[in-house]
mmCIF file of C-alpha atoms and ligand atoms in Angstrom:
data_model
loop_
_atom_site.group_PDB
_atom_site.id
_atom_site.type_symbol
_atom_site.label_atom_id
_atom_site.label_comp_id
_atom_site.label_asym_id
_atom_site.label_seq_id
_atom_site.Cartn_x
_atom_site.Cartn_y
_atom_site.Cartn_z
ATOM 1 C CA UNK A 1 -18.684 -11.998 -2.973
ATOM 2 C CA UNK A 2 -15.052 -11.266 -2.578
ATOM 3 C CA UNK A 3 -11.534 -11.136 -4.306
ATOM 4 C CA UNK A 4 -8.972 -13.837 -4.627
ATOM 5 C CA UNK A 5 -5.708 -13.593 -5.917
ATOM 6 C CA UNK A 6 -4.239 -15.213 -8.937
ATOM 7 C CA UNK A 7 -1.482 -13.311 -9.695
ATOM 8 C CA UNK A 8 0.882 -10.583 -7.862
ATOM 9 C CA UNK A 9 4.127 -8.684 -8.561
ATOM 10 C CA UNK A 10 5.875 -6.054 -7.698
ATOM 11 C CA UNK A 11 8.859 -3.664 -8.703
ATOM 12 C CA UNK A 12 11.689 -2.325 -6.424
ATOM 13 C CA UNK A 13 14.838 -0.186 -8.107
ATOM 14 C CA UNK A 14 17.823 -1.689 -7.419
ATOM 15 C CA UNK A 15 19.328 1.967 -6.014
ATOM 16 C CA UNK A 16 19.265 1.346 -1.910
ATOM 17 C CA UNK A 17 19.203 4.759 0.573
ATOM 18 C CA UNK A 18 19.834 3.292 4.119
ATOM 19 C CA UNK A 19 19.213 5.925 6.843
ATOM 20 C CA UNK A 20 23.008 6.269 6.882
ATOM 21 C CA UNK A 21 22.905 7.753 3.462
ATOM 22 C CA UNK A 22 20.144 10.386 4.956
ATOM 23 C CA UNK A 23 22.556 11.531 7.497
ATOM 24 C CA UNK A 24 25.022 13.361 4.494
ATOM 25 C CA UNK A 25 22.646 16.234 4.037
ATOM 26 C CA UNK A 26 20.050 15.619 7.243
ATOM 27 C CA UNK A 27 20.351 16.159 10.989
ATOM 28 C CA UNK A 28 19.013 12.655 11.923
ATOM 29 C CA UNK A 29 20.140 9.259 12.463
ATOM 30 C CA UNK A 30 19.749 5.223 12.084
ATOM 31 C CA UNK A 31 18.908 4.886 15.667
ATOM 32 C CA UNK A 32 16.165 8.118 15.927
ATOM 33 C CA UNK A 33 14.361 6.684 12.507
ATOM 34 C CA UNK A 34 15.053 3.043 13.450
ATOM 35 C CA UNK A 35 13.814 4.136 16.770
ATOM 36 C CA UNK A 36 10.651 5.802 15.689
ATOM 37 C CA UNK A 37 9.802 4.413 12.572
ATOM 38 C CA UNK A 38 11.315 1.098 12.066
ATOM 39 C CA UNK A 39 12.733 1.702 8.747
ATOM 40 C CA UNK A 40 16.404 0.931 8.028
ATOM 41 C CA UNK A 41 16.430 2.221 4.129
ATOM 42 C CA UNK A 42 13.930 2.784 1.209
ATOM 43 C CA UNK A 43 13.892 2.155 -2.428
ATOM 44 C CA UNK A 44 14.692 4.976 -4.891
ATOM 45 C CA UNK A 45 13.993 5.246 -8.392
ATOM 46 C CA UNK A 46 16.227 7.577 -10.663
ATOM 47 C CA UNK A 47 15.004 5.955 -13.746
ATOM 48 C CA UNK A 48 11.669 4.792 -13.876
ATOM 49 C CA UNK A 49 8.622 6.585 -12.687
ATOM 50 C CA UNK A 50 5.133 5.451 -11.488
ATOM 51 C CA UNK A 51 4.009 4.334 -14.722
ATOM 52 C CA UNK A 52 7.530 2.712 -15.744
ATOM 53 C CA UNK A 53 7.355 0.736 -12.369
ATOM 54 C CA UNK A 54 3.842 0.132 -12.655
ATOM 55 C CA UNK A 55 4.318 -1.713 -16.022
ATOM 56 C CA UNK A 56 7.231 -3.707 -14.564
ATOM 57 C CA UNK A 57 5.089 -4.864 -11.323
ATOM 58 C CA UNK A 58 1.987 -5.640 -13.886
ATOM 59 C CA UNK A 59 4.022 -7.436 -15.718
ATOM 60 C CA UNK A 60 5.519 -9.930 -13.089
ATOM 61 C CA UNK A 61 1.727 -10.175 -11.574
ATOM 62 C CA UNK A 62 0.472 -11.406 -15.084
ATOM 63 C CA UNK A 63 2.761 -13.957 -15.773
ATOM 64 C CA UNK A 64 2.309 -15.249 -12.161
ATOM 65 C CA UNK A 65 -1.216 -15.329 -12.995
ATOM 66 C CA UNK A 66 -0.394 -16.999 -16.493
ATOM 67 C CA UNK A 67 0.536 -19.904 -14.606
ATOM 68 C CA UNK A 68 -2.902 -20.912 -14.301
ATOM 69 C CA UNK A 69 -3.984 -20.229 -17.930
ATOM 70 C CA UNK A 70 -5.091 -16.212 -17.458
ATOM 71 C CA UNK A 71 -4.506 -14.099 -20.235
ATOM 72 C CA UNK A 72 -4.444 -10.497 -20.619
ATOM 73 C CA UNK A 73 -7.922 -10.538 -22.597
ATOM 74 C CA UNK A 74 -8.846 -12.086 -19.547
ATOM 75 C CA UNK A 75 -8.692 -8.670 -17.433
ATOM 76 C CA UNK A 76 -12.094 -6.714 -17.209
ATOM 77 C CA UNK A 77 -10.605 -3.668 -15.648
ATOM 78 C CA UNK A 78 -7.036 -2.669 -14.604
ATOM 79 C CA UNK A 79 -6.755 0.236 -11.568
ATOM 80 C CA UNK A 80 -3.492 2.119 -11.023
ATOM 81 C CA UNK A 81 -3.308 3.844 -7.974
ATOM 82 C CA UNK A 82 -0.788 6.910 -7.659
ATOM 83 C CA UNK A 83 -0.313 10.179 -5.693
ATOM 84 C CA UNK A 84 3.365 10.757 -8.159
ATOM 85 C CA UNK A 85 1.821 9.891 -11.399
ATOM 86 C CA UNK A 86 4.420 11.050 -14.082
ATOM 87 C CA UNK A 87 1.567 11.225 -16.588
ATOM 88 C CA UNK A 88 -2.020 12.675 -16.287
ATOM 89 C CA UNK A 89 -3.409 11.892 -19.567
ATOM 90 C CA UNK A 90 -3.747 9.279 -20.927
ATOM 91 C CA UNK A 91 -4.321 7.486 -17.650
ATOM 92 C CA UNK A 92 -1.306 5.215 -16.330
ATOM 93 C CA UNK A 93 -3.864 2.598 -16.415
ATOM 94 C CA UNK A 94 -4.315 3.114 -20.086
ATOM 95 C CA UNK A 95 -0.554 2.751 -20.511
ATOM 96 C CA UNK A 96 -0.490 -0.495 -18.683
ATOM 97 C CA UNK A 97 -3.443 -1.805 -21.140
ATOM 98 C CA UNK A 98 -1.778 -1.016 -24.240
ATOM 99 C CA UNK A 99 1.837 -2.834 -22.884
ATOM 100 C CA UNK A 100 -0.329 -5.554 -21.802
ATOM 101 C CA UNK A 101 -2.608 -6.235 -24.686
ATOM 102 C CA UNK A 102 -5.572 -6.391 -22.270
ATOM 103 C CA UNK A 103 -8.053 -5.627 -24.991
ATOM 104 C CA UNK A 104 -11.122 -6.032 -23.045
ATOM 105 C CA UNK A 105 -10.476 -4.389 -19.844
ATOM 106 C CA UNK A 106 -11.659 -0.605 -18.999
ATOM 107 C CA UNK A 107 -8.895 1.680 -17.464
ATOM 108 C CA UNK A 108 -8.198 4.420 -14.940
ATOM 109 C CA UNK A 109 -5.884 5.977 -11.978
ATOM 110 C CA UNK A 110 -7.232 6.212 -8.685
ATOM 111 C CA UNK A 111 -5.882 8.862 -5.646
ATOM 112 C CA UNK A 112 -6.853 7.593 -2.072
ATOM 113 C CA UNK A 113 -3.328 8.534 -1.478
ATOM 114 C CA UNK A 114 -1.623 4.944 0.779
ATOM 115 C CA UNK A 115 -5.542 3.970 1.379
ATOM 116 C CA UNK A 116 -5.670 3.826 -2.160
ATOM 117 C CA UNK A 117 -4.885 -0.363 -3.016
ATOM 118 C CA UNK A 118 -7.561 -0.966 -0.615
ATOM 119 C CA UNK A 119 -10.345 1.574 -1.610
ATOM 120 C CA UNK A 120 -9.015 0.225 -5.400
ATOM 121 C CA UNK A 121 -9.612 -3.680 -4.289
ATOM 122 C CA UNK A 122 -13.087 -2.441 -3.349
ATOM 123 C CA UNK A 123 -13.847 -0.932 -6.137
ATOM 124 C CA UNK A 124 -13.092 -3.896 -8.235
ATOM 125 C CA UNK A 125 -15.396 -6.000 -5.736
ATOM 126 C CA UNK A 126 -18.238 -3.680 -6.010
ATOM 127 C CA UNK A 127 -17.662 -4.109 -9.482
ATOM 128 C CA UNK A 128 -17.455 -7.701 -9.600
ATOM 129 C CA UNK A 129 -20.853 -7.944 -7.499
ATOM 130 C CA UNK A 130 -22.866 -6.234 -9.912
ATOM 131 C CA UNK A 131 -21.387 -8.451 -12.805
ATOM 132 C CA UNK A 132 -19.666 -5.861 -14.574
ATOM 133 C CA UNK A 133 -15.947 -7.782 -14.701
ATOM 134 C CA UNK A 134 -15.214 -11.072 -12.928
ATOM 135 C CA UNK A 135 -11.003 -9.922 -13.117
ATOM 136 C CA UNK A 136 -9.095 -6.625 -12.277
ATOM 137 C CA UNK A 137 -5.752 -5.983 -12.393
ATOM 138 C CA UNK A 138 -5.184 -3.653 -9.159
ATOM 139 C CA UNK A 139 -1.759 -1.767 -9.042
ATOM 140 C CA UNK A 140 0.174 0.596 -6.509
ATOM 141 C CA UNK A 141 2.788 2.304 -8.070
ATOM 142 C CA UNK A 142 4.787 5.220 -6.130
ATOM 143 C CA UNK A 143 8.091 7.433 -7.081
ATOM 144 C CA UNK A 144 7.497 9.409 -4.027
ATOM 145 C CA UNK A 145 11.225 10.710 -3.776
ATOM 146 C CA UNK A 146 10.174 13.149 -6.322
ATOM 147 C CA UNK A 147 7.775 14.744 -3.638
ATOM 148 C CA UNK A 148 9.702 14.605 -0.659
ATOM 149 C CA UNK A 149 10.945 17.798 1.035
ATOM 150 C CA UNK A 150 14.485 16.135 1.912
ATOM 151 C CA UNK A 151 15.453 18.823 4.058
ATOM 152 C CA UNK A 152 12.361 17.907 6.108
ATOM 153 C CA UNK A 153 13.547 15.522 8.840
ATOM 154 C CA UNK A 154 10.278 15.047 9.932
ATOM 155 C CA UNK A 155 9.317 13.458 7.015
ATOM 156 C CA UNK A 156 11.363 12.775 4.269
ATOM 157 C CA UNK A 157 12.717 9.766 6.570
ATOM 158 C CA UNK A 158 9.609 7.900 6.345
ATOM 159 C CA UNK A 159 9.238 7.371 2.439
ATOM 160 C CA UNK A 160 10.453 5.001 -0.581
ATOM 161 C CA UNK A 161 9.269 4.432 -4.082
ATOM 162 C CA UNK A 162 7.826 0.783 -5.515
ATOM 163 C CA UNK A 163 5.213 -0.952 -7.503
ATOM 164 C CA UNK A 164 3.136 -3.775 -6.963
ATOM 165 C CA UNK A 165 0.707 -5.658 -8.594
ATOM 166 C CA UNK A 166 -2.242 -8.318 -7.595
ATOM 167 C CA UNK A 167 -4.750 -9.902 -10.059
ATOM 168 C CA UNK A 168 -7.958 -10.287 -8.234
ATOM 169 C CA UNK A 169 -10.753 -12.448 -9.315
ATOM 170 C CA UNK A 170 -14.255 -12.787 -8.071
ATOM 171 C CA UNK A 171 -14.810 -15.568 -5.766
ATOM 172 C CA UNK A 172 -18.665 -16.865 -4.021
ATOM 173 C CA UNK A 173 -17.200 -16.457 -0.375
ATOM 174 C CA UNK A 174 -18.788 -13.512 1.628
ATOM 175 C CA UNK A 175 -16.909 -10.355 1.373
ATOM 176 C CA UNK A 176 -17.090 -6.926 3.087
ATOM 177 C CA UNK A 177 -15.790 -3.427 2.486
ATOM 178 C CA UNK A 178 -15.194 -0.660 4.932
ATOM 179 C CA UNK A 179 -14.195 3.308 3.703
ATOM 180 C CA UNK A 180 -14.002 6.660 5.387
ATOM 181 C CA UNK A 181 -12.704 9.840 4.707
ATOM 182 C CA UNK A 182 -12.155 13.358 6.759
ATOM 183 C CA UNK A 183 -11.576 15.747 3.762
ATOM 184 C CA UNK A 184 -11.459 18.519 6.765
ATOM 185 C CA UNK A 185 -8.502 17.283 8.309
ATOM 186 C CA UNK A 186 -6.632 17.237 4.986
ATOM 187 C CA UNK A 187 -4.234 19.761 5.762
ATOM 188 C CA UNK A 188 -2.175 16.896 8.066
ATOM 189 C CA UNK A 189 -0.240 15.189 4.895
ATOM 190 C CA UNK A 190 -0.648 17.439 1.695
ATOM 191 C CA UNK A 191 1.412 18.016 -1.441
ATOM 192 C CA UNK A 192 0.508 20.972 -4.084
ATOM 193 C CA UNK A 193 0.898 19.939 -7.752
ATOM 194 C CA UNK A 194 4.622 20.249 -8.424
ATOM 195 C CA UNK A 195 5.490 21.172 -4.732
ATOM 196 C CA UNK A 196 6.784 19.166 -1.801
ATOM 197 C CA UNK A 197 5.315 16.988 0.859
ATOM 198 C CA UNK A 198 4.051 18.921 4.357
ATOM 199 C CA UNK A 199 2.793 16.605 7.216
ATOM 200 C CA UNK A 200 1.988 16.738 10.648
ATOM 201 C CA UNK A 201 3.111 13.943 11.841
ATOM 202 C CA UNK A 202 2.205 13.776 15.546
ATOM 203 C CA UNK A 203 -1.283 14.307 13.951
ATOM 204 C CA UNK A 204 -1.102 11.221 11.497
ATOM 205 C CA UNK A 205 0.136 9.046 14.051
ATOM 206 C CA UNK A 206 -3.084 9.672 16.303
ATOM 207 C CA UNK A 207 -5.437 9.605 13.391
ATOM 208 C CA UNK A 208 -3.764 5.961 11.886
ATOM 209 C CA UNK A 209 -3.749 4.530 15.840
ATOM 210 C CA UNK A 210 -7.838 5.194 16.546
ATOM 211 C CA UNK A 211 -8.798 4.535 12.723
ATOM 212 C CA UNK A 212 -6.751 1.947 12.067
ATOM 213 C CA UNK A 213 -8.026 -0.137 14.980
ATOM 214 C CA UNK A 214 -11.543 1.138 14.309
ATOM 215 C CA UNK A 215 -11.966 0.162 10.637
ATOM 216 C CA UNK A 216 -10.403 -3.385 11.427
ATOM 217 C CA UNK A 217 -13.184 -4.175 13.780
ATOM 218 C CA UNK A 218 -16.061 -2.706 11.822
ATOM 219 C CA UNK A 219 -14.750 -4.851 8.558
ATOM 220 C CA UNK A 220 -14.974 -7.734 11.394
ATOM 221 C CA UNK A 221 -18.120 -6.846 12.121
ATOM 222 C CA UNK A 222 -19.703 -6.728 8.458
ATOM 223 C CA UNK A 223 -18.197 -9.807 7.705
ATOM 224 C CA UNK A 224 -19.436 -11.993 11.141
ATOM 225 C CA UNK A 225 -15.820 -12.652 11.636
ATOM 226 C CA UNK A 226 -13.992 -13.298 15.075
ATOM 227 C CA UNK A 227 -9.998 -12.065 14.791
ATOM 228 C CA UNK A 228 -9.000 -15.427 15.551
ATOM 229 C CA UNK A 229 -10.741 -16.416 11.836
ATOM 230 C CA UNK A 230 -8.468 -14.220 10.003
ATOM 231 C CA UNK A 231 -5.005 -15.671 8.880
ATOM 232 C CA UNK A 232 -3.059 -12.721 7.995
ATOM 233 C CA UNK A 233 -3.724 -8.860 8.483
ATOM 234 C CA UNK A 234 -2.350 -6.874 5.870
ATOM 235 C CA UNK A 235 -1.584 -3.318 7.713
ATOM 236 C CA UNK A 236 -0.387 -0.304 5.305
ATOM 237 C CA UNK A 237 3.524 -0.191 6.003
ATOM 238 C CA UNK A 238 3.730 3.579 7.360
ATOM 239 C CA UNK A 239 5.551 2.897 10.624
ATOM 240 C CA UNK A 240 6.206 -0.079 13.139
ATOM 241 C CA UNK A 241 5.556 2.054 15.849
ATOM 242 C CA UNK A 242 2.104 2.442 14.483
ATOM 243 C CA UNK A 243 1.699 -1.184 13.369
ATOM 244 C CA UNK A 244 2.507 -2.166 16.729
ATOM 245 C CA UNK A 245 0.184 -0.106 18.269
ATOM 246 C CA UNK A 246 -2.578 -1.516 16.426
ATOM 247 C CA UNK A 247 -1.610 -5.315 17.901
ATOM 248 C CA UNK A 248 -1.564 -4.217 20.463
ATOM 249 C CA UNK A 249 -4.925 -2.585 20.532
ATOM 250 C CA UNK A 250 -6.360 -5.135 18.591
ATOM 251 C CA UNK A 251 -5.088 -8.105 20.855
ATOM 252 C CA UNK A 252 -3.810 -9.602 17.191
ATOM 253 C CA UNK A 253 -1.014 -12.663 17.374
ATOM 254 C CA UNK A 254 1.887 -10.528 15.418
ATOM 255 C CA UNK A 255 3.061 -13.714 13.699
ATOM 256 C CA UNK A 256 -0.629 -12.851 11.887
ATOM 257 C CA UNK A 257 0.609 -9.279 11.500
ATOM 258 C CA UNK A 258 4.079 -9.420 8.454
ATOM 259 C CA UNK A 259 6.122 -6.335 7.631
ATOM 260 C CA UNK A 260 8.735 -5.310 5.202
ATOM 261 C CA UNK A 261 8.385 -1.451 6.818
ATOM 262 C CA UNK A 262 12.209 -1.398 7.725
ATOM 263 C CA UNK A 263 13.785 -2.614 4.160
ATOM 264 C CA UNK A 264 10.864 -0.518 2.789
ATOM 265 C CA UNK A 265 9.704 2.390 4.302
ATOM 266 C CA UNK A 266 6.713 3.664 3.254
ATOM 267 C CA UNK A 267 5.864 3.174 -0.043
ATOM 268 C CA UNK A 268 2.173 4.550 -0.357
ATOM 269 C CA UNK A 269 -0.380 2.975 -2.626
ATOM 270 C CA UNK A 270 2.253 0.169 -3.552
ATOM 271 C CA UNK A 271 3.107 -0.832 -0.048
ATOM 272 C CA UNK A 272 0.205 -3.438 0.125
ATOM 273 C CA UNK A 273 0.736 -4.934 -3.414
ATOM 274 C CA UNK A 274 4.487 -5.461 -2.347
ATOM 275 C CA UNK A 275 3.689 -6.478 0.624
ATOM 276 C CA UNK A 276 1.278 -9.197 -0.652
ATOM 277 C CA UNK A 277 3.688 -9.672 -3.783
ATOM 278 C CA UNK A 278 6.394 -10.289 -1.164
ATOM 279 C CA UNK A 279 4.497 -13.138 0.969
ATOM 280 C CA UNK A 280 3.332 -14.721 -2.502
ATOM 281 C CA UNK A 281 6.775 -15.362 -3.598
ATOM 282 C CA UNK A 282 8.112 -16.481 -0.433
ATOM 283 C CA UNK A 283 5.192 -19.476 -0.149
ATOM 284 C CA UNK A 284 3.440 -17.852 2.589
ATOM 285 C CA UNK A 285 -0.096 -17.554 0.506
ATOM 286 C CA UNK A 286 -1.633 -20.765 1.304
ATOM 287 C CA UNK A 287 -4.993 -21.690 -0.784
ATOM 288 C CA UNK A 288 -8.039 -20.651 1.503
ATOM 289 C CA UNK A 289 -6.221 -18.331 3.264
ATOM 290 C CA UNK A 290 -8.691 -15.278 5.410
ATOM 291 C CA UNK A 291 -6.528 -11.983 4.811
ATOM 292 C CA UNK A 292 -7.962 -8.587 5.772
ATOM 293 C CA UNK A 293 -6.162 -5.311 4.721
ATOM 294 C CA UNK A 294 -6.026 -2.193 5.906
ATOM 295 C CA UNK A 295 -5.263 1.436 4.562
ATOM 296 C CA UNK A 296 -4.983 5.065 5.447
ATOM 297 C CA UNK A 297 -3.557 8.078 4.816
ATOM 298 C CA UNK A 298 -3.670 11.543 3.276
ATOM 299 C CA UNK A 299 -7.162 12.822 2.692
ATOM 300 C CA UNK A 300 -7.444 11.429 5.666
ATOM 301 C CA UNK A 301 -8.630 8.405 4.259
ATOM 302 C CA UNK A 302 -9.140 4.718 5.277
ATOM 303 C CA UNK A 303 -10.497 1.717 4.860
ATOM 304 C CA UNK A 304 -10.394 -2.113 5.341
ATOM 305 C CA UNK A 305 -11.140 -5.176 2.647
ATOM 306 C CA UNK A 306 -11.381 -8.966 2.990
ATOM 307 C CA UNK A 307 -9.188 -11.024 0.403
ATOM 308 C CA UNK A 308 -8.854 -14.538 0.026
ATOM 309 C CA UNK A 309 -6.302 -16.769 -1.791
HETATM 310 N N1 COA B 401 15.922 12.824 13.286
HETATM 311 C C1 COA B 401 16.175 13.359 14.490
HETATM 312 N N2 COA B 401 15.305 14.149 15.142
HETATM 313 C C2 COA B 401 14.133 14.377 14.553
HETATM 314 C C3 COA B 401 13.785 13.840 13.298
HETATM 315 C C4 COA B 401 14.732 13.040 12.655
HETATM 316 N N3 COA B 401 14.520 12.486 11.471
HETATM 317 N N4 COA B 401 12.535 14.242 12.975
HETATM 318 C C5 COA B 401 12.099 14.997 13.972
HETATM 319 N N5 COA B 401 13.061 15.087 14.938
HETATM 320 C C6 COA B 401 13.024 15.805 16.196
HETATM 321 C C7 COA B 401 12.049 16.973 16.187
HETATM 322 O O1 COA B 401 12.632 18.123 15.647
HETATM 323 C C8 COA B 401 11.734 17.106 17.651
HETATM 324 O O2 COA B 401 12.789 17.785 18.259
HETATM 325 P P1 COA B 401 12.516 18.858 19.432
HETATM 326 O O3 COA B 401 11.878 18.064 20.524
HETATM 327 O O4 COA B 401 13.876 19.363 19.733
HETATM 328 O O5 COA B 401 11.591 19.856 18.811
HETATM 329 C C9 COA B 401 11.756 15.670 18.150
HETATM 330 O O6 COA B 401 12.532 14.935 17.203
HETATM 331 C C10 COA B 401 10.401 15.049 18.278
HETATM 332 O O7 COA B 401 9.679 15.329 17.081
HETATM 333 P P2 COA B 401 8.255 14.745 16.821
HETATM 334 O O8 COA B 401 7.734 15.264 15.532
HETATM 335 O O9 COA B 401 7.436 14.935 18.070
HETATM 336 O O10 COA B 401 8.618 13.193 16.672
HETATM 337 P P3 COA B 401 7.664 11.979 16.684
HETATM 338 O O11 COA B 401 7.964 11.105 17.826
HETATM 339 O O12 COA B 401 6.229 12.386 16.485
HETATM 340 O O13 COA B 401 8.136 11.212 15.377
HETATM 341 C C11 COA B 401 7.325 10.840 13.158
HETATM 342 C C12 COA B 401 7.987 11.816 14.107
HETATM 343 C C13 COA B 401 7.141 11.511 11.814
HETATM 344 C C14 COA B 401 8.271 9.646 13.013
HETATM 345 C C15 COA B 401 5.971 10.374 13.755
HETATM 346 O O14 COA B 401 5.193 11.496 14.121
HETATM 347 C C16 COA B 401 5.181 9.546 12.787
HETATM 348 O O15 COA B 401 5.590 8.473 12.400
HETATM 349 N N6 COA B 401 3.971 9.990 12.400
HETATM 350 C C17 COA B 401 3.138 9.295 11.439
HETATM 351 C C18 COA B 401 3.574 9.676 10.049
HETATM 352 C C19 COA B 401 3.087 8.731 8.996
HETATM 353 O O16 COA B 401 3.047 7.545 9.180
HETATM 354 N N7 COA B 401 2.721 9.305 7.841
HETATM 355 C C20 COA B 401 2.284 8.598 6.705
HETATM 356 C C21 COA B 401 0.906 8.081 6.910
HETATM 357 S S1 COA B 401 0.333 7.234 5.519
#
C-alpha cells in the first residue's frame, strides 16, 4: 500500500527578505549565499505563527481536495509537523481539527525536525496498512525566523518560514518506507527551548550528501524500483549545492529533480508540502505519477517515502 494525493496547499507570508535585506545587519552577501546555497530570499512571517499558517495551508489543501467530493469528516487523522510550534498544548493538530470540523480524525504534532513531512507521510501509511484510517491530512508548518540566531552568518542565511499541506489517501499500489536516525550526532543542528539555532554546517552538509544518496537507493531497493521508474524526486529544499550533489551521485535526470530552494530557502518540515503544493498548482502532478521524497535533518534524521498521484 501507499499514499496518493488528493489535495495540497500551502501558505507563504507575503513579507519577502532577499539576501540584500540580510546584508543591513550581516557581513555576507547575494553572491556568497547565492553562491553556496542557492537561495535568493525567504519568506517571513510577523503575523502568523506555525499553527496560524498551518490552518491557512490546511485550508487551501482541503478545498483542493473538495473538488473531488472529500469532506472534512472524511479525514481519519491529521499530522502537523513543527520544530517552532507557538503552542504545546493542545496540539496544533488539534487546532487544525476544530477549524476544520474534521470530527472523526485523531490528532497530534510530530518533531523529525525537516525529515519530519516524510517520517509524518509514513506514519500515515503504516497507519493506513493496518486499516486504522484510509485519509490523513499531513502538514509542515515552520516560523523558523523566531529561532534563528541572525547574527549567525553561518546560518541564519539558510532559513524561511511556510506551511504546506497534502491530503493523502490510501491507494493498492506497492509502497515502501525508509527512516534513520543518529541521536549521537545531534549536537550538529540544535535549538534549546526558547534559545537560538547552533549548527555545524560543514558537518550537515557531509551527513545530507552520504545519507541523502543512501536512503534514496535503499527506498529503491524496498520498492523493486529502477531510478529511471520514478517521475519526480522530491529532495528536502536545504541547499542546491546539496541537491546537486545528490544528482549527481545518484546519476538522476535533474528535469526529475524541481526546486523552489532559491525563492524559498529552507523552510523545514513545510518545504516538501510547498514544494508538492507548488508543482500541484502549476499542472505538473499528472495522474499515475511515481514520486519518491526525501528528508533529513536535525536529530540527525532521515528518511525516504514513495507517493503517487
Ligand atoms: N557570508 C559570507 N561569508 C560567510 C558566511 C556568509 N553568510 N557564512 C560563513 N562565511 C564564511 C566563514 O566565516 C568562513 O570564513 P573564513 O574562511 O574566513 O573562516 C568561510 O565563509 C567558509 O565558511 P564555511 O562554514 O566553511 O562555509 P561553507 O562552504 O561550509 O558554507 C554553509 C556554509 C552553511 C552554507 C554550508 O556548510 C551548508 O550549507 N551546510 C549545510 C547546512 C544545512 O543545509 N542545514 C540544514 C539541514 S536540514
Amino acid at each position: 500500500m501507499t499514499g496518493k494525493i488528493i489535495g495540497t496547499g500551502s501558505y507563504l507570508p507575503e513579507l519577502i527578505w532577499d539576501n540584500h535585506k540580510l546584508t543591513e545587519w550581516l557581513d555576507t552577501s547575494d553572491e556568497w549565499i547565492r553562491e553556496r546555497t542557492g537561495i535568493g530570499q525567504r519568506h517571513i512571517s510577523k503575523e502568523l505563527g506555525a499553527c496560524g499558517m498551518a490552518l491557512e495551508a490546511a485550508k487551501k489543501a482541503m478545498e483542493d481536495a473538495g473538488k473531488a467530493g472529500f469532506k472534512a469528516e472524511d479525514l481519519g487523522a491529521i499530522f502537523v509537523c513543527s520544530v517552532t510550534p507557538d503552542i504545546c498544548v493542545p496540539p496544533i493538530a488539534c487546532e487544525i481539527q476544530k477549524e476544520l470540523g474534521a470530527v472523526n480524525a485523531f490528532c497530534y504534532d510530530i518533531n523529525a525536525a525537516c525529515s519530519g513531512f516524510v517520517f509524518a507521510y509514513n506514519m500515515a501509511v503504516s497507519y493506513m496498512e493496518s486499516g486504522l484510517i484510509k485519509t490523513a491530512l499531513i502538514i509542515g508548518s515552520e516560523q523558523l525566523s523566531r529561532i534563528v540566531d541572525w547574527n549567525d552568518r553561518g546560518s541564519s542565511i539558510l532559513f524561511g518560514d511556510g506551511a504546506g499541506a497534502v491530503v493523502v489517501t490510501a491507494s493498492e499500489e506497492k509502497g515502501a518506507a525508509v527512516m534513520h536516525s543518529d541521536g549521537a550526532s545531534g549536537e550538529a543542528l540544535q535549538c534549546t527551548t526558547g534559545g537560538k539555532l547552533s549548527m555545524d554546517g560543514q558537518k550537515v552538509f557531509r551527513f545530507a550528501l552520504r545519507r541523502v544518496p543512501e536512503v534514496i537507493e535503499e527506498l529503491l531497493d524496498k520498492l523493486k524500483m529502477e531510478k529511471g521508474q520514478v517521475d519526480l524526486f522530491l529532495l528536502h529544499q536545504a541547499n542546491m549545492r546539496i541537491i546537486e550533489a545528490v544528482i549527481k551521485r545518484l546519476g538522476l535526470d535533474s528535469n526529475k529533480v524541481p526546486t523552489n530552494i532559491e525563492r524559498m530557502g529552507n523552510t523545514s518540515s513545510a518545504s516538501l508540502p510547498i514544494l508538492i503544493d507548488e508543482l500541484n498548482r502549476a499542472g505538473e502532478l499528472m495522474p499515475g505519477m511515481k514520486m519518491i521524497m526525501a528528508g533529513f535533518g536535525a536529530g540527525l534524521t532521515w528518511g525516504a517515502g514513495y507517493i503517487t498521484i
